Amino acid sequence: MVKDPVCGMEIDENKAKHKTQHGGETYYFCASACKETFEKNPEKYLNRSNGDDFDARKVAIVGTGQVGSTFAFALMITGLSSSIVLIDQAAERAEGHAMDLNHSLPFVPPCRISAGDYSDCRGASIVVITAGASQKPGETRLELVRRNTDIFKQIIPEIVKHNPGMLVIVSNPVDILTYVALKVSGYSMNRIIGSGTVLDSARFRSLLGKHCRVDPRNVHAYIIGEHGDSEVPVWSQVKIGGISFLDYCSMYLRDVSEKERDEIFNEVKRAAYEIIKRKGATNFAIGLSLVRIAESILRDENSVLTVSTLLDDYYDIGDVCLSVPVILNRNGVAKTLKIGLDQSELASLRASAKVLKNVIKGLDI
Ligand SMILES: NC(=O)c1ccc[n+]([C@@H]2O[C@H](COP(=O)([O-])OP(=O)(O)OC[C@H]3O[C@@H](n4cnc5c(N)ncnc54)[C@H](O)[C@@H]3O)[C@@H](O)[C@H]2O)c1
């Protein structure tokens, strides 16, 4: 077995259909897209994790507002990262956060924390992008799209010039901006990840855990599709300790009505609006969602998370970024998982993809 140098997938070289020669060596690929990406700039992929300056535990954060700074704080506490660099167009804000975080170092595992500029993305394993305009009260995520697309067209080339390992997009509308980042960066699809519905799935699990009076860590449940108004709860796959949600309720609580299920999902879907109405931003749960994504990448965990990724023939859906369960490891998205969906869930996922594709059509990228 050998590794595809672009996406990191393990492949059998005897069966590989896609291969190329470079520097007297043969390289094997899982798909023609990876082969073409490699051939455009082989050095980029061969040096990616071997360069002297590559630090597998370095994380750069672009945008140090509510979300970026909360993520930096949470990441520092976990000890997952050896080095955190904070970058913001408001340079003083990044510096202030770096100073404050540095004063926390006697209480947490060792970590280098500094403010920097885009050149500090060099050698980083992950660059998390939370830069951009945030949602105003009452504003839908899709309404933010033009403002943040323009910001991304400006900052993504500045970041990828320094060849970091992968980009995690958080700024909203996250699925659209993940697609924009993919197109603008020229990176392979496994290296561009949107935080997607990791947060929504956490909200869903938290509310289901509360309803069932069960630790939410023992609730398996996914929100898929757009991180936004067209997102889809996969009720058919909700499991509480291995028991389906409906059975669990009938056996240990009481039958759950469709109205109650709608209420739970609406609370998930409305969460950002309700929190922003009260405190102006969401930061804690997204901060920890980003720690969970970073953990899976930095520790090569192969965790299943609903991140936003480019779909290719997923239930006939393609050329759009949205969230489905994926296997996430140090190479980014290793596999998308085809979760079982009932007829109405599948119809809703297709509708969600359509909403996003219509927005993409109107963008100048
Ligand atoms: N995907 C999710 O689940 C999720 C959750 C919460 C927030 N968000 C999104 O994350 C983004 C950030 O939210 P926030 O509350 O932290 O906003 P914020 O306004 O507090 O912070 C944004 C930061 O980005 C910086 N910035 C703006 N343009 C920049 C540029 N061109 N280069 C560098 N830095 C730049 C600003 O100076 C500011 O510090 C928003 O788009 C928000 O909608 C996403």
PDB file of N, CA, C and O in Angstrom, residues 118-183:
ATOM      1  N   TYR A 118       0.320  37.058   7.603  1.00  0.00           N
ATOM      2  CA  TYR A 118       0.062  35.862   6.789  1.00  0.00           C
ATOM      3  C   TYR A 118       1.299  34.999   6.591  1.00  0.00           C
ATOM      4  O   TYR A 118       1.193  33.781   6.441  1.00  0.00           O
ATOM      5  N   SER A 119       2.483  35.604   6.624  1.00  0.00           N
ATOM      6  CA  SER A 119       3.696  34.797   6.416  1.00  0.00           C
ATOM      7  C   SER A 119       3.858  33.767   7.555  1.00  0.00           C
ATOM      8  O   SER A 119       4.526  32.751   7.392  1.00  0.00           O
ATOM      9  N   ASP A 120       3.189  34.021   8.690  1.00  0.00           N
ATOM     10  CA  ASP A 120       3.274  33.069   9.799  1.00  0.00           C
ATOM     11  C   ASP A 120       2.396  31.834   9.591  1.00  0.00           C
ATOM     12  O   ASP A 120       2.371  30.934  10.433  1.00  0.00           O
ATOM     13  N   CYS A 121       1.667  31.789   8.476  1.00  0.00           N
ATOM     14  CA  CYS A 121       0.912  30.567   8.160  1.00  0.00           C
ATOM     15  C   CYS A 121       1.872  29.486   7.644  1.00  0.00           C
ATOM     16  O   CYS A 121       1.513  28.311   7.534  1.00  0.00           O
ATOM     17  N   ARG A 122       3.091  29.895   7.276  1.00  0.00           N
ATOM     18  CA  ARG A 122       4.083  28.935   6.798  1.00  0.00           C
ATOM     19  C   ARG A 122       4.340  27.886   7.872  1.00  0.00           C
ATOM     20  O   ARG A 122       4.514  28.217   9.038  1.00  0.00           O
ATOM     21  N   GLY A 123       4.315  26.635   7.457  1.00  0.00           N
ATOM     22  CA  GLY A 123       4.629  25.562   8.392  1.00  0.00           C
ATOM     23  C   GLY A 123       3.466  25.154   9.280  1.00  0.00           C
ATOM     24  O   GLY A 123       3.580  24.184  10.031  1.00  0.00           O
ATOM     25  N   ALA A 124       2.335  25.872   9.195  1.00  0.00           N
ATOM     26  CA  ALA A 124       1.202  25.492  10.055  1.00  0.00           C
ATOM     27  C   ALA A 124       0.502  24.265   9.490  1.00  0.00           C
ATOM     28  O   ALA A 124       0.378  24.102   8.282  1.00  0.00           O
ATOM     29  N   SER A 125       0.058  23.425  10.400  1.00  0.00           N
ATOM     30  CA  SER A 125      -0.699  22.256   9.990  1.00  0.00           C
ATOM     31  C   SER A 125      -2.116  22.678   9.569  1.00  0.00           C
ATOM     32  O   SER A 125      -2.672  22.175   8.600  1.00  0.00           O
ATOM     33  N   ILE A 126      -2.673  23.629  10.341  1.00  0.00           N
ATOM     34  CA  ILE A 126      -4.045  24.083  10.074  1.00  0.00           C
ATOM     35  C   ILE A 126      -4.106  25.607  10.151  1.00  0.00           C
ATOM     36  O   ILE A 126      -3.523  26.192  11.069  1.00  0.00           O
ATOM     37  N   VAL A 127      -4.817  26.224   9.223  1.00  0.00           N
ATOM     38  CA  VAL A 127      -5.169  27.640   9.369  1.00  0.00           C
ATOM     39  C   VAL A 127      -6.690  27.701   9.509  1.00  0.00           C
ATOM     40  O   VAL A 127      -7.422  27.221   8.633  1.00  0.00           O
ATOM     41  N   VAL A 128      -7.148  28.219  10.642  1.00  0.00           N
ATOM     42  CA  VAL A 128      -8.589  28.338  10.894  1.00  0.00           C
ATOM     43  C   VAL A 128      -9.007  29.765  10.555  1.00  0.00           C
ATOM     44  O   VAL A 128      -8.429  30.719  11.073  1.00  0.00           O
ATOM     45  N   ILE A 129      -9.985  29.903   9.666  1.00  0.00           N
ATOM     46  CA  ILE A 129     -10.351  31.244   9.186  1.00  0.00           C
ATOM     47  C   ILE A 129     -11.715  31.663   9.735  1.00  0.00           C
ATOM     48  O   ILE A 129     -12.749  31.088   9.371  1.00  0.00           O
ATOM     49  N   THR A 130     -11.676  32.627  10.627  1.00  0.00           N
ATOM     50  CA  THR A 130     -12.916  33.154  11.207  1.00  0.00           C
ATOM     51  C   THR A 130     -13.049  34.637  10.867  1.00  0.00           C
ATOM     52  O   THR A 130     -13.817  35.347  11.492  1.00  0.00           O
ATOM     53  N   ALA A 131     -12.255  35.085   9.910  1.00  0.00           N
ATOM     54  CA  ALA A 131     -12.263  36.513   9.561  1.00  0.00           C
ATOM     55  C   ALA A 131     -13.511  36.832   8.769  1.00  0.00           C
ATOM     56  O   ALA A 131     -13.997  36.019   7.988  1.00  0.00           O
ATOM     57  N   GLY A 132     -13.998  38.012   8.971  1.00  0.00           N
ATOM     58  CA  GLY A 132     -15.093  38.447   8.137  1.00  0.00           C
ATOM     59  C   GLY A 132     -16.148  39.159   8.924  1.00  0.00           C
ATOM     60  O   GLY A 132     -16.067  39.275  10.140  1.00  0.00           O
ATOM     61  N   ALA A 133     -17.121  39.630   8.185  1.00  0.00           N
ATOM     62  CA  ALA A 133     -18.251  40.291   8.818  1.00  0.00           C
ATOM     63  C   ALA A 133     -19.083  39.224   9.504  1.00  0.00           C
ATOM     64  O   ALA A 133     -19.212  38.112   8.997  1.00  0.00           O
ATOM     65  N   SER A 134     -19.636  39.514  10.663  1.00  0.00           N
ATOM     66  CA  SER A 134     -20.486  38.522  11.326  1.00  0.00           C
ATOM     67  C   SER A 134     -21.955  38.866  11.086  1.00  0.00           C
ATOM     68  O   SER A 134     -22.294  39.970  10.643  1.00  0.00           O
ATOM     69  N   GLN A 135     -22.782  37.873  11.398  1.00  0.00           N
ATOM     70  CA  GLN A 135     -24.219  37.999  11.155  1.00  0.00           C
ATOM     71  C   GLN A 135     -24.813  39.104  12.035  1.00  0.00           C
ATOM     72  O   GLN A 135     -24.558  39.122  13.239  1.00  0.00           O
ATOM     73  N   LYS A 136     -25.588  39.994  11.422  1.00  0.00           N
ATOM     74  CA  LYS A 136     -26.260  41.019  12.224  1.00  0.00           C
ATOM     75  C   LYS A 136     -27.589  40.440  12.705  1.00  0.00           C
ATOM     76  O   LYS A 136     -28.107  39.508  12.082  1.00  0.00           O
ATOM     77  N   PRO A 137     -28.167  41.003  13.789  1.00  0.00           N
ATOM     78  CA  PRO A 137     -29.461  40.465  14.243  1.00  0.00           C
ATOM     79  C   PRO A 137     -30.454  40.426  13.083  1.00  0.00           C
ATOM     80  O   PRO A 137     -30.599  41.419  12.360  1.00  0.00           O
ATOM     81  N   GLY A 138     -31.099  39.271  12.888  1.00  0.00           N
ATOM     82  CA  GLY A 138     -32.109  39.147  11.832  1.00  0.00           C
ATOM     83  C   GLY A 138     -31.557  38.861  10.450  1.00  0.00           C
ATOM     84  O   GLY A 138     -32.287  38.492   9.548  1.00  0.00           O
ATOM     85  N   GLU A 139     -30.243  38.994  10.264  1.00  0.00           N
ATOM     86  CA  GLU A 139     -29.643  38.772   8.942  1.00  0.00           C
ATOM     87  C   GLU A 139     -29.449  37.259   8.733  1.00  0.00           C
ATOM     88  O   GLU A 139     -28.979  36.576   9.630  1.00  0.00           O
ATOM     89  N   THR A 140     -29.836  36.751   7.549  1.00  0.00           N
ATOM     90  CA  THR A 140     -29.600  35.325   7.319  1.00  0.00           C
ATOM     91  C   THR A 140     -28.139  35.143   6.926  1.00  0.00           C
ATOM     92  O   THR A 140     -27.478  36.089   6.471  1.00  0.00           O
ATOM     93  N   ARG A 141     -27.653  33.900   7.067  1.00  0.00           N
ATOM     94  CA  ARG A 141     -26.250  33.641   6.736  1.00  0.00           C
ATOM     95  C   ARG A 141     -26.005  33.878   5.255  1.00  0.00           C
ATOM     96  O   ARG A 141     -24.946  34.336   4.860  1.00  0.00           O
ATOM     97  N   LEU A 142     -27.028  33.552   4.461  1.00  0.00           N
ATOM     98  CA  LEU A 142     -26.820  33.703   3.025  1.00  0.00           C
ATOM     99  C   LEU A 142     -26.728  35.172   2.608  1.00  0.00           C
ATOM    100  O   LEU A 142     -26.092  35.506   1.614  1.00  0.00           O
ATOM    101  N   GLU A 143     -27.335  36.053   3.416  1.00  0.00           N
ATOM    102  CA  GLU A 143     -27.257  37.486   3.095  1.00  0.00           C
ATOM    103  C   GLU A 143     -25.832  38.040   3.294  1.00  0.00           C
ATOM    104  O   GLU A 143     -25.468  39.073   2.771  1.00  0.00           O
ATOM    105  N   LEU A 144     -25.062  37.339   4.084  1.00  0.00           N
ATOM    106  CA  LEU A 144     -23.687  37.781   4.336  1.00  0.00           C
ATOM    107  C   LEU A 144     -22.741  37.479   3.181  1.00  0.00           C
ATOM    108  O   LEU A 144     -21.604  37.915   3.158  1.00  0.00           O
ATOM    109  N   VAL A 145     -23.255  36.710   2.222  1.00  0.00           N
ATOM    110  CA  VAL A 145     -22.360  36.044   1.286  1.00  0.00           C
ATOM    111  C   VAL A 145     -21.447  36.961   0.480  1.00  0.00           C
ATOM    112  O   VAL A 145     -20.250  36.703   0.373  1.00  0.00           O
ATOM    113  N   ARG A 146     -22.004  38.009  -0.054  1.00  0.00           N
ATOM    114  CA  ARG A 146     -21.169  38.838  -0.933  1.00  0.00           C
ATOM    115  C   ARG A 146     -20.046  39.522  -0.171  1.00  0.00           C
ATOM    116  O   ARG A 146     -18.902  39.557  -0.623  1.00  0.00           O
ATOM    117  N   ARG A 147     -20.393  40.036   1.000  1.00  0.00           N
ATOM    118  CA  ARG A 147     -19.377  40.737   1.803  1.00  0.00           C
ATOM    119  C   ARG A 147     -18.207  39.797   2.112  1.00  0.00           C
ATOM    120  O   ARG A 147     -17.047  40.142   1.956  1.00  0.00           O
ATOM    121  N   ASN A 148     -18.541  38.577   2.536  1.00  0.00           N
ATOM    122  CA  ASN A 148     -17.457  37.678   2.948  1.00  0.00           C
ATOM    123  C   ASN A 148     -16.738  37.000   1.779  1.00  0.00           C
ATOM    124  O   ASN A 148     -15.566  36.652   1.891  1.00  0.00           O
ATOM    125  N   THR A 149     -17.424  36.852   0.644  1.00  0.00           N
ATOM    126  CA  THR A 149     -16.749  36.297  -0.541  1.00  0.00           C
ATOM    127  C   THR A 149     -15.614  37.232  -0.960  1.00  0.00           C
ATOM    128  O   THR A 149     -14.502  36.793  -1.279  1.00  0.00           O
ATOM    129  N   ASP A 150     -15.901  38.536  -0.941  1.00  0.00           N
ATOM    130  CA  ASP A 150     -14.862  39.504  -1.327  1.00  0.00           C
ATOM    131  C   ASP A 150     -13.670  39.442  -0.365  1.00  0.00           C
ATOM    132  O   ASP A 150     -12.514  39.488  -0.789  1.00  0.00           O
ATOM    133  N   ILE A 151     -13.952  39.303   0.919  1.00  0.00           N
ATOM    134  CA  ILE A 151     -12.856  39.201   1.902  1.00  0.00           C
ATOM    135  C   ILE A 151     -12.029  37.936   1.606  1.00  0.00           C
ATOM    136  O   ILE A 151     -10.803  37.961   1.606  1.00  0.00           O
ATOM    137  N   PHE A 152     -12.716  36.842   1.299  1.00  0.00           N
ATOM    138  CA  PHE A 152     -11.993  35.580   1.046  1.00  0.00           C
ATOM    139  C   PHE A 152     -11.135  35.660  -0.214  1.00  0.00           C
ATOM    140  O   PHE A 152     -10.042  35.100  -0.261  1.00  0.00           O
ATOM    141  N   LYS A 153     -11.657  36.329  -1.231  1.00  0.00           N
ATOM    142  CA  LYS A 153     -10.870  36.430  -2.477  1.00  0.00           C
ATOM    143  C   LYS A 153      -9.580  37.198  -2.222  1.00  0.00           C
ATOM    144  O   LYS A 153      -8.582  37.014  -2.914  1.00  0.00           O
ATOM    145  N   GLN A 154      -9.610  38.018  -1.203  1.00  0.00           N
ATOM    146  CA  GLN A 154      -8.419  38.801  -0.858  1.00  0.00           C
ATOM    147  C   GLN A 154      -7.473  37.985   0.061  1.00  0.00           C
ATOM    148  O   GLN A 154      -6.269  37.946  -0.155  1.00  0.00           O
ATOM    149  N   ILE A 155      -8.023  37.310   1.068  1.00  0.00           N
ATOM    150  CA  ILE A 155      -7.112  36.693   2.063  1.00  0.00           C
ATOM    151  C   ILE A 155      -6.648  35.268   1.725  1.00  0.00           C
ATOM    152  O   ILE A 155      -5.531  34.906   2.086  1.00  0.00           O
ATOM    153  N   ILE A 156      -7.459  34.488   1.011  1.00  0.00           N
ATOM    154  CA  ILE A 156      -7.048  33.090   0.756  1.00  0.00           C
ATOM    155  C   ILE A 156      -5.725  33.038  -0.033  1.00  0.00           C
ATOM    156  O   ILE A 156      -4.800  32.301   0.353  1.00  0.00           O
ATOM    157  N   PRO A 157      -5.564  33.850  -1.113  1.00  0.00           N
ATOM    158  CA  PRO A 157      -4.271  33.788  -1.824  1.00  0.00           C
ATOM    159  C   PRO A 157      -3.101  34.176  -0.918  1.00  0.00           C
ATOM    160  O   PRO A 157      -2.012  33.605  -1.024  1.00  0.00           O
ATOM    161  N   GLU A 158      -3.334  35.120  -0.004  1.00  0.00           N
ATOM    162  CA  GLU A 158      -2.264  35.532   0.918  1.00  0.00           C
ATOM    163  C   GLU A 158      -1.853  34.380   1.831  1.00  0.00           C
ATOM    164  O   GLU A 158      -0.687  34.234   2.197  1.00  0.00           O
ATOM    165  N   ILE A 159      -2.831  33.561   2.217  1.00  0.00           N
ATOM    166  CA  ILE A 159      -2.555  32.438   3.130  1.00  0.00           C
ATOM    167  C   ILE A 159      -1.860  31.289   2.392  1.00  0.00           C
ATOM    168  O   ILE A 159      -0.816  30.796   2.815  1.00  0.00           O
ATOM    169  N   VAL A 160      -2.429  30.878   1.244  1.00  0.00           N
ATOM    170  CA  VAL A 160      -1.901  29.677   0.588  1.00  0.00           C
ATOM    171  C   VAL A 160      -0.526  29.906  -0.038  1.00  0.00           C
ATOM    172  O   VAL A 160       0.204  28.942  -0.303  1.00  0.00           O
ATOM    173  N   LYS A 161      -0.181  31.177  -0.231  1.00  0.00           N
ATOM    174  CA  LYS A 161       1.170  31.512  -0.695  1.00  0.00           C
ATOM    175  C   LYS A 161       2.221  30.875   0.238  1.00  0.00           C
ATOM    176  O   LYS A 161       3.316  30.554  -0.169  1.00  0.00           O
ATOM    177  N   HIS A 162       1.853  30.683   1.504  1.00  0.00           N
ATOM    178  CA  HIS A 162       2.796  30.162   2.494  1.00  0.00           C
ATOM    179  C   HIS A 162       2.588  28.668   2.761  1.00  0.00           C
ATOM    180  O   HIS A 162       3.161  28.121   3.702  1.00  0.00           O
ATOM    181  N   ASN A 163       1.724  28.055   1.954  1.00  0.00           N
ATOM    182  CA  ASN A 163       1.592  26.604   1.902  1.00  0.00           C
ATOM    183  C   ASN A 163       1.309  25.888   3.223  1.00  0.00           C
ATOM    184  O   ASN A 163       1.980  24.905   3.559  1.00  0.00           O
ATOM    185  N   PRO A 164       0.346  26.338   4.007  1.00  0.00           N
ATOM    186  CA  PRO A 164       0.001  25.568   5.211  1.00  0.00           C
ATOM    187  C   PRO A 164      -0.679  24.252   4.818  1.00  0.00           C
ATOM    188  O   PRO A 164      -1.134  24.109   3.676  1.00  0.00           O
ATOM    189  N   GLY A 165      -0.773  23.334   5.776  1.00  0.00           N
ATOM    190  CA  GLY A 165      -1.319  22.003   5.482  1.00  0.00           C
ATOM    191  C   GLY A 165      -2.762  22.038   5.018  1.00  0.00           C
ATOM    192  O   GLY A 165      -3.101  21.491   3.973  1.00  0.00           O
ATOM    193  N   MET A 166      -3.636  22.654   5.822  1.00  0.00           N
ATOM    194  CA  MET A 166      -5.041  22.712   5.392  1.00  0.00           C
ATOM    195  C   MET A 166      -5.755  23.914   5.978  1.00  0.00           C
ATOM    196  O   MET A 166      -5.261  24.538   6.923  1.00  0.00           O
ATOM    197  N   LEU A 167      -6.887  24.239   5.387  1.00  0.00           N
ATOM    198  CA  LEU A 167      -7.669  25.386   5.832  1.00  0.00           C
ATOM    199  C   LEU A 167      -8.980  24.900   6.430  1.00  0.00           C
ATOM    200  O   LEU A 167      -9.649  24.043   5.847  1.00  0.00           O
ATOM    201  N   VAL A 168      -9.331  25.441   7.600  1.00  0.00           N
ATOM    202  CA  VAL A 168     -10.644  25.174   8.192  1.00  0.00           C
ATOM    203  C   VAL A 168     -11.423  26.485   8.161  1.00  0.00           C
ATOM    204  O   VAL A 168     -11.015  27.477   8.758  1.00  0.00           O
ATOM    205  N   ILE A 169     -12.506  26.484   7.419  1.00  0.00           N
ATOM    206  CA  ILE A 169     -13.295  27.706   7.224  1.00  0.00           C
ATOM    207  C   ILE A 169     -14.426  27.752   8.243  1.00  0.00           C
ATOM    208  O   ILE A 169     -15.135  26.741   8.441  1.00  0.00           O
ATOM    209  N   VAL A 170     -14.600  28.909   8.861  1.00  0.00           N
ATOM    210  CA  VAL A 170     -15.648  29.077   9.872  1.00  0.00           C
ATOM    211  C   VAL A 170     -16.592  30.225   9.494  1.00  0.00           C
ATOM    212  O   VAL A 170     -17.787  30.187   9.770  1.00  0.00           O
ATOM    213  N   SER A 171     -16.027  31.255   8.849  1.00  0.00           N
ATOM    214  CA  SER A 171     -16.813  32.452   8.521  1.00  0.00           C
ATOM    215  C   SER A 171     -18.057  32.051   7.731  1.00  0.00           C
ATOM    216  O   SER A 171     -18.029  31.115   6.927  1.00  0.00           O
ATOM    217  N   ASN A 172     -19.126  32.788   7.962  1.00  0.00           N
ATOM    218  CA  ASN A 172     -20.402  32.478   7.327  1.00  0.00           C
ATOM    219  C   ASN A 172     -20.668  33.302   6.067  1.00  0.00           C
ATOM    220  O   ASN A 172     -20.198  34.430   5.980  1.00  0.00           O
ATOM    221  N   PRO A 173     -21.446  32.747   5.128  1.00  0.00           N
ATOM    222  CA  PRO A 173     -22.066  31.423   5.137  1.00  0.00           C
ATOM    223  C   PRO A 173     -21.006  30.359   4.854  1.00  0.00           C
ATOM    224  O   PRO A 173     -20.387  30.343   3.781  1.00  0.00           O
ATOM    225  N   VAL A 174     -20.809  29.492   5.834  1.00  0.00           N
ATOM    226  CA  VAL A 174     -19.616  28.643   5.839  1.00  0.00           C
ATOM    227  C   VAL A 174     -19.531  27.709   4.631  1.00  0.00           C
ATOM    228  O   VAL A 174     -18.447  27.480   4.094  1.00  0.00           O
ATOM    229  N   ASP A 175     -20.659  27.168   4.185  1.00  0.00           N
ATOM    230  CA  ASP A 175     -20.596  26.218   3.052  1.00  0.00           C
ATOM    231  C   ASP A 175     -20.182  26.918   1.765  1.00  0.00           C
ATOM    232  O   ASP A 175     -19.399  26.395   0.976  1.00  0.00           O
ATOM    233  N   ILE A 176     -20.720  28.133   1.580  1.00  0.00           N
ATOM    234  CA  ILE A 176     -20.380  28.895   0.378  1.00  0.00           C
ATOM    235  C   ILE A 176     -18.906  29.298   0.437  1.00  0.00           C
ATOM    236  O   ILE A 176     -18.172  29.173  -0.549  1.00  0.00           O
ATOM    237  N   LEU A 177     -18.470  29.752   1.609  1.00  0.00           N
ATOM    238  CA  LEU A 177     -17.087  30.232   1.714  1.00  0.00           C
ATOM    239  C   LEU A 177     -16.090  29.068   1.652  1.00  0.00           C
ATOM    240  O   LEU A 177     -14.949  29.241   1.232  1.00  0.00           O
ATOM    241  N   THR A 178     -16.519  27.884   2.037  1.00  0.00           N
ATOM    242  CA  THR A 178     -15.663  26.694   1.883  1.00  0.00           C
ATOM    243  C   THR A 178     -15.462  26.444   0.385  1.00  0.00           C
ATOM    244  O   THR A 178     -14.353  26.169  -0.077  1.00  0.00           O
ATOM    245  N   TYR A 179     -16.552  26.576  -0.369  1.00  0.00           N
ATOM    246  CA  TYR A 179     -16.475  26.402  -1.827  1.00  0.00           C
ATOM    247  C   TYR A 179     -15.596  27.487  -2.446  1.00  0.00           C
ATOM    248  O   TYR A 179     -14.747  27.214  -3.294  1.00  0.00           O
ATOM    249  N   VAL A 180     -15.781  28.734  -1.989  1.00  0.00           N
ATOM    250  CA  VAL A 180     -14.967  29.841  -2.504  1.00  0.00           C
ATOM    251  C   VAL A 180     -13.482  29.559  -2.198  1.00  0.00           C
ATOM    252  O   VAL A 180     -12.615  29.695  -3.073  1.00  0.00           O
ATOM    253  N   ALA A 181     -13.198  29.134  -0.972  1.00  0.00           N
ATOM    254  CA  ALA A 181     -11.802  28.866  -0.570  1.00  0.00           C
ATOM    255  C   ALA A 181     -11.194  27.760  -1.433  1.00  0.00           C
ATOM    256  O   ALA A 181     -10.033  27.825  -1.841  1.00  0.00           O
ATOM    257  N   LEU A 182     -12.011  26.752  -1.731  1.00  0.00           N
ATOM    258  CA  LEU A 182     -11.540  25.642  -2.562  1.00  0.00           C
ATOM    259  C   LEU A 182     -11.156  26.147  -3.956  1.00  0.00           C
ATOM    260  O   LEU A 182     -10.082  25.819  -4.479  1.00  0.00           O
ATOM    261  N   LYS A 183     -12.038  26.966  -4.528  1.00  0.00           N
ATOM    262  CA  LYS A 183     -11.788  27.452  -5.890  1.00  0.00           C
ATOM    263  C   LYS A 183     -10.619  28.431  -5.921  1.00  0.00           C
ATOM    264  O   LYS A 183      -9.792  28.392  -6.822  1.00  0.00           O
TER     265      LYS A 183
END
